[in-house]
Each structure stands twice: as C-alpha cells, then as structure tokens.
Coordinates of C-alpha atoms in Angstrom, one line a residue:
M27 CA 2.7 -14.9 0.4
T28 CA 2.3 -11.7 2.4
N29 CA 0.5 -11.7 5.8
A30 CA -2.3 -9.5 4.3
W31 CA -3.2 -12.4 2.0
K32 CA -3.1 -14.9 4.9
I33 CA -5.6 -12.7 6.8
Y34 CA -7.8 -12.5 3.7
M35 CA -7.7 -16.3 3.5
L36 CA -8.9 -16.5 7.1
A37 CA -11.7 -14.0 6.1
V38 CA -12.8 -16.3 3.3
V39 CA -13.0 -19.3 5.6
S40 CA -14.9 -17.2 8.2
F41 CA -17.4 -16.5 5.4
L42 CA -17.7 -20.2 5.0
V43 CA -18.4 -21.0 8.7
G44 CA -20.6 -17.9 9.0
T45 CA -22.8 -19.2 6.2
S46 CA -23.3 -22.5 8.1
E47 CA -24.6 -20.5 11.0
L48 CA -26.8 -18.0 9.2
I49 CA -28.2 -20.1 6.4
I50 CA -30.8 -21.8 8.5
A51 CA -32.8 -18.6 8.8
G52 CA -32.9 -18.2 5.0
I53 CA -34.3 -21.7 4.4
L54 CA -36.2 -22.3 7.6
D55 CA -39.5 -23.0 5.8
K56 CA -37.8 -25.7 3.7
V57 CA -36.1 -27.3 6.7
A58 CA -39.4 -27.4 8.6
A59 CA -41.3 -29.0 5.6
S60 CA -38.6 -31.5 5.0
I61 CA -38.4 -32.9 8.5
G62 CA -42.1 -32.6 9.2
V63 CA -42.1 -30.1 12.1
P64 CA -43.8 -26.6 12.4
V65 CA -41.7 -23.6 11.5
S66 CA -41.7 -22.5 15.2
V67 CA -40.0 -25.8 16.1
A68 CA -37.5 -25.6 13.3
G69 CA -36.6 -22.1 14.6
Q70 CA -35.2 -23.7 17.7
L71 CA -32.3 -25.0 15.6
I72 CA -31.1 -21.4 15.7
T73 CA -31.7 -21.2 19.5
V74 CA -29.6 -24.3 20.2
F75 CA -26.8 -23.2 17.8
S76 CA -26.6 -19.8 19.6
L77 CA -26.7 -21.3 23.1
A78 CA -24.0 -23.9 22.3
Y79 CA -21.9 -21.1 20.7
A80 CA -22.4 -18.7 23.7
F81 CA -21.6 -21.2 26.5
G82 CA -19.4 -23.7 24.7
T83 CA -16.9 -21.4 23.0
P84 CA -15.4 -19.7 26.1
V85 CA -15.0 -23.1 27.8
L86 CA -13.3 -24.7 24.7
M87 CA -11.1 -21.7 24.2
A88 CA -10.0 -21.9 27.9
I89 CA -9.3 -25.7 27.5
T90 CA -7.3 -25.3 24.3
S91 CA -5.6 -22.0 25.2
R92 CA -2.0 -23.4 25.1
M93 CA -2.5 -25.3 21.8
D94 CA -0.8 -24.1 18.6
R95 CA -3.2 -21.7 16.9
R96 CA -2.8 -23.3 13.4
K97 CA -3.5 -26.7 14.8
L98 CA -6.6 -25.4 16.6
L99 CA -7.9 -23.8 13.4
I100 CA -7.5 -27.2 11.6
Y101 CA -9.1 -29.2 14.4
S102 CA -12.1 -26.8 14.5
L103 CA -12.5 -27.1 10.7
V104 CA -12.4 -30.9 10.9
V105 CA -15.3 -30.8 13.4
F106 CA -17.0 -28.3 11.1
V107 CA -16.8 -30.8 8.2
I108 CA -18.2 -33.5 10.5
G109 CA -21.1 -31.3 11.5
N110 CA -22.0 -30.5 7.9
A111 CA -21.8 -34.2 7.0
M112 CA -24.1 -35.0 9.9
T113 CA -26.6 -32.4 8.6
A114 CA -26.5 -33.7 5.1
V115 CA -26.7 -37.4 5.8
L116 CA -28.5 -38.1 9.1
P117 CA -32.3 -38.1 9.0
G118 CA -34.8 -36.4 11.4
F119 CA -35.0 -33.5 13.8
F120 CA -32.9 -35.0 16.6
F121 CA -29.8 -35.5 14.5
L122 CA -30.2 -32.1 12.9
F123 CA -30.4 -30.7 16.5
I124 CA -27.2 -32.4 17.4
S125 CA -25.4 -31.4 14.2
R126 CA -26.2 -27.7 15.0
I127 CA -24.5 -28.1 18.4
V128 CA -21.4 -29.6 16.6
L129 CA -21.4 -26.8 14.1
A130 CA -21.8 -24.1 16.7
L131 CA -18.8 -25.3 18.8
S132 CA -16.6 -25.6 15.7
T133 CA -17.7 -22.2 14.4
G134 CA -17.1 -20.5 17.7
V135 CA -13.6 -21.9 18.2
F136 CA -12.6 -21.1 14.6
I137 CA -13.8 -17.5 14.6
V138 CA -12.2 -16.6 18.0
T139 CA -9.0 -18.3 17.0
A140 CA -9.0 -16.7 13.5
L141 CA -9.4 -13.3 15.2
M142 CA -6.3 -14.0 17.4
V143 CA -4.2 -15.2 14.5
A144 CA -5.2 -12.2 12.3
S145 CA -4.1 -9.8 15.1
K146 CA -0.7 -11.5 15.2
L147 CA -0.3 -11.6 11.4
A148 CA -1.2 -7.9 11.0
P149 CA 1.7 -5.4 11.1
P150 CA 2.1 -3.2 14.3
G151 CA -0.6 -0.6 14.6
K152 CA -2.8 -2.5 12.1
Q153 CA -4.2 -5.2 14.4
G154 CA -7.6 -3.6 14.4
S155 CA -7.8 -3.7 10.6
G156 CA -6.7 -7.4 10.6
I157 CA -9.5 -8.3 13.0
A158 CA -12.0 -6.2 11.1
T159 CA -11.1 -8.1 7.9
V160 CA -12.0 -11.4 9.5
V161 CA -15.2 -10.0 11.0
M162 CA -16.1 -8.7 7.5
G163 CA -15.7 -12.2 6.1
F164 CA -18.1 -13.6 8.6
S165 CA -20.5 -10.7 8.0
T166 CA -20.4 -11.2 4.3
A167 CA -22.2 -14.6 4.9
L168 CA -25.3 -12.5 5.6
V169 CA -24.9 -10.7 2.3
V170 CA -24.0 -13.5 -0.1
G171 CA -24.1 -16.8 1.8
V172 CA -27.7 -16.7 3.0
P173 CA -29.4 -15.6 -0.3
L174 CA -27.1 -18.0 -2.3
G175 CA -28.1 -20.8 0.0
R176 CA -31.8 -19.9 -0.5
V177 CA -31.3 -20.0 -4.3
A178 CA -29.4 -23.3 -4.1
A179 CA -32.1 -24.8 -1.8
S180 CA -34.8 -23.8 -4.4
F181 CA -33.1 -25.9 -7.1
Y182 CA -31.7 -28.8 -4.9
D183 CA -32.5 -30.5 -1.6
W184 CA -31.5 -28.1 1.2
K185 CA -29.3 -30.8 2.6
M186 CA -27.1 -30.4 -0.5
V187 CA -26.2 -26.9 0.7
F188 CA -24.6 -28.4 3.8
A189 CA -22.9 -31.1 1.8
G190 CA -21.3 -28.4 -0.3
L191 CA -20.2 -26.5 2.8
G192 CA -18.6 -29.7 4.1
V193 CA -16.6 -30.2 0.9
L194 CA -15.5 -26.5 1.0
G195 CA -14.5 -27.2 4.6
L196 CA -12.0 -29.8 3.4
L197 CA -10.5 -27.3 1.0
A198 CA -10.3 -24.8 3.9
I199 CA -8.4 -27.4 6.0
A200 CA -5.8 -27.7 3.2
A201 CA -5.5 -24.0 2.8
V202 CA -4.9 -23.4 6.6
S203 CA -2.4 -26.2 6.7
F204 CA -0.2 -24.7 4.0
I205 CA -0.8 -21.0 4.4
I206 CA -1.1 -20.2 8.1
P207 CA 2.1 -20.4 10.1
K208 CA 2.4 -22.0 13.5
S209 CA 1.9 -19.7 16.5
E210 CA 2.1 -20.4 20.2
G211 CA -0.9 -20.5 22.4
E212 CA -1.5 -18.1 25.2
E213 CA -2.0 -18.2 28.9
P214 CA -5.7 -18.8 29.5
V215 CA -7.9 -16.0 31.0
P216 CA -9.9 -17.7 33.7
I217 CA -13.6 -17.7 33.1
G218 CA -14.0 -16.4 36.6
K219 CA -12.0 -13.3 35.7
Q220 CA -14.1 -12.8 32.6
L221 CA -17.3 -13.0 34.6
A222 CA -16.0 -10.7 37.3
L223 CA -16.2 -7.8 34.9
L224 CA -20.0 -8.3 34.9
K225 CA -20.1 -7.0 38.4
E226 CA -19.2 -3.5 37.2
P227 CA -22.6 -1.8 36.5
R228 CA -21.4 0.2 33.4
I229 CA -20.1 -3.0 31.7
A230 CA -23.2 -5.0 32.6
V231 CA -25.4 -2.2 31.2
A232 CA -23.3 -2.0 28.0
L233 CA -23.8 -5.8 27.5
L234 CA -27.5 -5.5 28.3
I235 CA -27.8 -3.0 25.4
T236 CA -26.2 -5.6 23.1
F237 CA -28.7 -8.2 24.4
F238 CA -31.8 -6.0 23.7
W239 CA -30.5 -5.0 20.3
I240 CA -29.8 -8.6 19.1
A241 CA -32.8 -10.2 20.8
G242 CA -35.2 -7.8 19.1
Y243 CA -33.4 -8.3 15.8
S244 CA -33.3 -12.1 16.1
I245 CA -37.0 -12.6 16.9
V246 CA -37.8 -11.2 13.5
Y247 CA -34.8 -12.4 11.4
T248 CA -35.2 -16.0 12.4
Y249 CA -38.7 -16.1 10.8
I250 CA -38.1 -13.6 8.0
S251 CA -38.4 -16.1 5.1
P252 CA -41.7 -17.6 6.3
F253 CA -42.9 -14.1 7.0
L254 CA -42.1 -12.8 3.5
L255 CA -43.5 -15.9 1.8
S256 CA -46.8 -16.4 3.7
V257 CA -47.6 -12.9 5.1
T258 CA -46.2 -10.6 2.5
G259 CA -46.8 -13.0 -0.4
M260 CA -43.4 -12.7 -2.0
S261 CA -42.4 -15.4 -4.5
E262 CA -39.4 -17.7 -3.9
Q263 CA -37.2 -15.6 -6.3
I264 CA -38.2 -12.3 -4.7
V265 CA -37.4 -13.6 -1.2
S266 CA -33.9 -14.5 -2.4
I267 CA -33.4 -11.0 -3.9
G268 CA -34.9 -9.5 -0.7
L269 CA -32.4 -11.3 1.5
F270 CA -29.5 -10.2 -0.8
A271 CA -30.7 -6.5 -0.5
F272 CA -31.0 -7.1 3.3
G273 CA -27.4 -8.3 3.4
I274 CA -26.0 -5.3 1.4
A275 CA -27.8 -2.9 3.7
S276 CA -26.2 -4.6 6.7
L277 CA -22.7 -4.0 5.4
L278 CA -23.5 -0.4 4.6
G279 CA -25.0 0.0 8.1
S280 CA -21.8 -1.5 9.7
K281 CA -19.7 1.0 7.8
F282 CA -21.9 3.9 8.7
G283 CA -21.9 2.9 12.4
G284 CA -18.1 3.2 12.5
Y285 CA -18.2 6.5 10.6
S286 CA -21.0 8.0 12.7
S287 CA -19.4 6.9 16.0
D288 CA -16.3 8.8 15.1
K289 CA -18.1 11.9 13.8
W290 CA -21.1 12.3 16.1
G291 CA -20.1 10.1 19.0
V292 CA -21.3 6.7 20.4
P293 CA -24.4 8.0 22.4
R294 CA -26.1 9.7 19.4
T295 CA -25.2 6.9 17.0
L296 CA -26.4 4.1 19.3
I297 CA -29.6 5.7 20.5
G298 CA -30.5 6.9 17.0
S299 CA -29.8 3.6 15.3
L300 CA -31.8 1.6 17.9
L301 CA -34.8 4.0 17.6
V302 CA -34.8 3.7 13.8
H303 CA -34.4 0.0 14.2
A304 CA -37.6 -0.1 16.4
V305 CA -39.5 2.1 14.0
A306 CA -38.5 0.0 11.0
L307 CA -39.9 -3.1 12.7
I308 CA -43.2 -1.3 13.4
L309 CA -43.4 -0.2 9.8
I310 CA -42.8 -3.8 8.6
S311 CA -45.8 -4.9 10.7
L312 CA -48.0 -2.1 9.2
A313 CA -46.8 -2.8 5.6
A314 CA -46.7 -6.6 5.9
M315 CA -49.0 -7.2 3.0
S316 CA -47.2 -5.0 0.5
P317 CA -44.2 -6.6 -1.3
I318 CA -43.2 -3.2 -2.9
V319 CA -43.1 -1.3 0.3
M320 CA -41.5 -4.2 2.1
F321 CA -38.3 -4.0 0.1
P322 CA -37.1 -0.6 1.3
L323 CA -38.3 -1.4 4.8
L324 CA -36.2 -4.5 4.9
M325 CA -33.1 -2.4 3.9
L326 CA -33.9 0.3 6.4
W327 CA -34.3 -2.3 9.1
S328 CA -31.0 -4.0 8.2
F329 CA -29.1 -0.7 7.8
S330 CA -30.2 0.6 11.2
A331 CA -29.8 -2.7 13.0
W332 CA -26.2 -3.2 11.9
T333 CA -25.3 0.5 12.4
S334 CA -25.4 -0.6 16.1
G335 CA -22.8 -3.4 15.6
P336 CA -19.5 -1.5 15.6
T337 CA -21.0 1.1 17.9
T338 CA -21.8 -1.3 20.7
Q339 CA -18.3 -2.9 20.4
Y340 CA -16.6 0.5 20.5
N341 CA -18.8 1.4 23.6
L342 CA -17.7 -1.8 25.3
V343 CA -14.0 -1.3 24.7
Q344 CA -14.4 2.3 26.1
Q345 CA -15.8 0.9 29.3
A346 CA -12.7 -1.3 29.9
P347 CA -9.8 -0.5 27.6
E348 CA -7.4 -2.6 29.6
A349 CA -9.5 -5.7 29.0
S350 CA -10.7 -5.1 25.4
G351 CA -10.1 -8.8 24.4
I352 CA -12.2 -10.1 27.3
M353 CA -14.9 -7.5 26.6
L354 CA -15.3 -8.5 23.0
S355 CA -15.3 -12.1 23.9
L356 CA -18.1 -11.5 26.5
N357 CA -20.0 -9.4 23.9
N358 CA -19.7 -12.2 21.4
S359 CA -21.3 -14.6 23.9
V360 CA -24.1 -12.1 24.7
V361 CA -24.8 -11.7 21.0
Q362 CA -25.2 -15.5 20.6
L363 CA -27.3 -15.7 23.9
A364 CA -29.6 -12.9 22.6
M365 CA -30.0 -14.7 19.3
A366 CA -31.0 -17.8 21.1
V367 CA -33.5 -16.0 23.3
G368 CA -34.9 -14.1 20.2
A369 CA -35.3 -17.3 18.2
G370 CA -36.8 -19.1 21.1
L371 CA -39.3 -16.4 22.0
G372 CA -40.1 -16.0 18.3
G373 CA -41.0 -19.7 18.2
V374 CA -43.4 -19.3 21.1
V375 CA -45.0 -16.2 19.5
V376 CA -45.4 -17.8 16.1
E377 CA -46.9 -20.9 17.7
Q378 CA -49.2 -19.2 20.3
V379 CA -50.1 -15.9 18.7
S380 CA -49.2 -15.3 15.0
L381 CA -46.4 -14.9 12.5
T382 CA -47.4 -11.2 12.0
S383 CA -46.8 -10.5 15.7
I384 CA -43.1 -11.1 15.8
S385 CA -42.1 -7.6 14.4
W386 CA -44.2 -5.8 17.0
I387 CA -42.6 -7.7 19.8
G388 CA -39.1 -7.2 18.2
A389 CA -39.8 -3.5 18.0
A390 CA -40.7 -3.4 21.7
I391 CA -37.5 -5.2 22.8
V392 CA -35.3 -2.9 20.6
F393 CA -37.1 0.2 22.1
V394 CA -36.3 -1.0 25.6
G395 CA -32.7 -1.2 24.4
A396 CA -32.8 2.4 23.2
A397 CA -34.3 3.5 26.5
T398 CA -31.6 1.6 28.4
T399 CA -28.9 3.2 26.3
A400 CA -30.3 6.7 26.8
A401 CA -30.6 6.2 30.6
S402 CA -27.0 4.7 30.9
F403 CA -25.4 7.6 29.0
R404 CA -27.4 10.2 31.0
L405 CA -26.2 8.5 34.2
S406 CA -22.6 8.4 33.0
R407 CA -22.7 12.1 32.1
S408 CA -24.1 13.1 35.5
E409 CA -21.5 11.0 37.3
A410 CA -18.7 12.7 35.2
L411 CA -20.1 16.1 36.1
H412 CA -20.3 15.2 39.8
R413 CA -16.7 14.0 39.8
G414 CA -15.7 17.2 38.0

C-alpha cells in the first residue's frame, strides 16, 4: 500500500471523528427533546466539547509526545469508541455532558496526531498536501456527516447515530493497526513556549481575528437546526437538504479562500470574506421567515465563512514561519475556544432574548473581526513603510 492511501485512510477516520463533534448541532432539537432540557441548555454540549478540546488536547499531546504515533492513534480511537458508547447507552444530561468531554479529548488527540503522521508519510515537499488531505476529511463531516446524521436521526433514535459511530470506530482501530506504520514520538514543545508566542502583538491579533470569526459563526451554527425548523418553518427533510447545501458551500469556500489568498493576497481575502460573512448573517435575520430565500443565504453564509479558514491559517504561518506547527496548534485551540464561547453566548441569547436574535449578534461579532483585521493590516503596512 502506498503512503498516499495511508494518508487517505487517516482522512476517512478524521471524517468519522469530525462527525462525532459536529453532529450535535444538526440534531440539537432532537437531543433537547429526548433528555427533557431546553434547546439553549442542550447547546452547552457544544460548549463543553470545545472547551475540553481547546484546553485538554495541548496538555495530552505534551504528556504523550514521546509515545509511538500509531499507538497514540489507536489509544485515542479506543477512547473515541468508549465516548460514543457512553452517549448511546447512558441516560440523562449529566452522562451526555461527560461523554462529550471524553469524545472531545479523543478527537483532539487523534486529529493532531493524524496531522503529524500524514506529514511524515507524505513525500518531501508534499507535507502540506498530506496535512490538507486529513483536514479535508475532517471538514467533509460538515458536508456529509451532519446532514446524514440528521436524516438517520429522523428515522431512528438519535442515540443510534452515536452507536453507529462507535462501531465504525472499532473498524478504524483495526485499519490503523494494520495500515499505519510505527513512528517515533517527538520532543515535547513546552506549553510555556507555546504561550510565549501570544506576547507578540501581531500573533495575538491574528489569533483574535480567528476568535471573532469562529465565535460569530458558532453562535448561529449551534442553533441553526432549531432556527430553520421553528423560525423559518422548514420541514425535517428540507432542513437536511439545507445542511447538505451548507456543507457543500463550506468546501467551495475553503477552496476559494486558498485561491483568493494566492491571487489577491491575504488582507483583501480575509477582510472581504469577513464582511460578506457579516452581511450574510444580517440577511438571514431579515429573511428568517422565507424558506426559499433562506437556501441561497445559507450557502452564501457558509461560503464566505469558510473562505476565511485557509486564509487565517496562512496569515498565522506568515506571522511566525519558524514556528508554524505551534501557530497552527494555537489556532486550533482558539477555534475550539471560540466555538465554546459562541455556543455558550448563543444559549444565553436564545434563553433570555429570542432565537431570531442570534444572527444579529453573530453578524456584530464577525464585523468586529473584520474591523480588527483591517486595523491590523493597516498597522503592519505603516510599520513596514516606517522601517523602509
């Protein structure tokens, strides 16, 4: 088996673990009804997942840094299976809460380790493509995993979706055991050294842009299924189709973000995508009652939101090329932290204000991100001219 196929196999398993993270947003209304809590409370399952991922993954990766990479992939998948089994079998909100933490830690360790393994398996000069393949597998969960989970949950109990993910996790363990070669661990990068980078203003601002982008996105995406069902008045089947269209647009946006960054530069791409993102969320508020208009707006929102994905990562690597691995790791933690804040804030807004208010607040947060981006690039340009 060629190394390319081994990387693709890691991408397939990344899709599996990505689905376990993202699926909750697609079936949030069903989860809430099943365990007898308001949608705003069920949304905190996304918050706790993201917090556990953001803070737990760097610590676990530091602790296990010298462990054989194949063994670490297998161990993380064993915990993944346990987390899905807990979700499927144990009753009530408390155990579901705990299972999300277990799944978050296993997902974080698997994804980071899979990215490391993919970079080693890729031929010289192609490490970026190897990493991108694994990332694409995880991203595809948004396109296929979430709408498929929604469809499955409409025919069966939503817990069966997680039972199915657990069974597939067992197959993934077997595949990794037989296909992925052993590889040595690495010297750990102390967490203190990682956090020291945050003292540099340009890096802190670049990560702040990521935070505003994802927080504004997350506050709406967490509650998108209840929004489409109760506010827009879409049927169960149309919501599933809408989520599928949303996922397709996210992949197209990611591709366009990379192309646009190369052709027109990071500043134009990032500021433009964030402004369109904010406008799309405002239009979603204004057209909330129209299912026909909502479809293209969902796709515009997803496309513009995920155009920012590769662009923010490229911007971060440019800020500290000598520490690109640490930068991407920090960015990953900020993404999860922002998702937690967005989901948590969204729960408060849904509970205290209304479901229709979330897109207005999301638009405001993304607009702050666009303003921060414009200010940071203007400052960088003036500093460069001053030095010149």
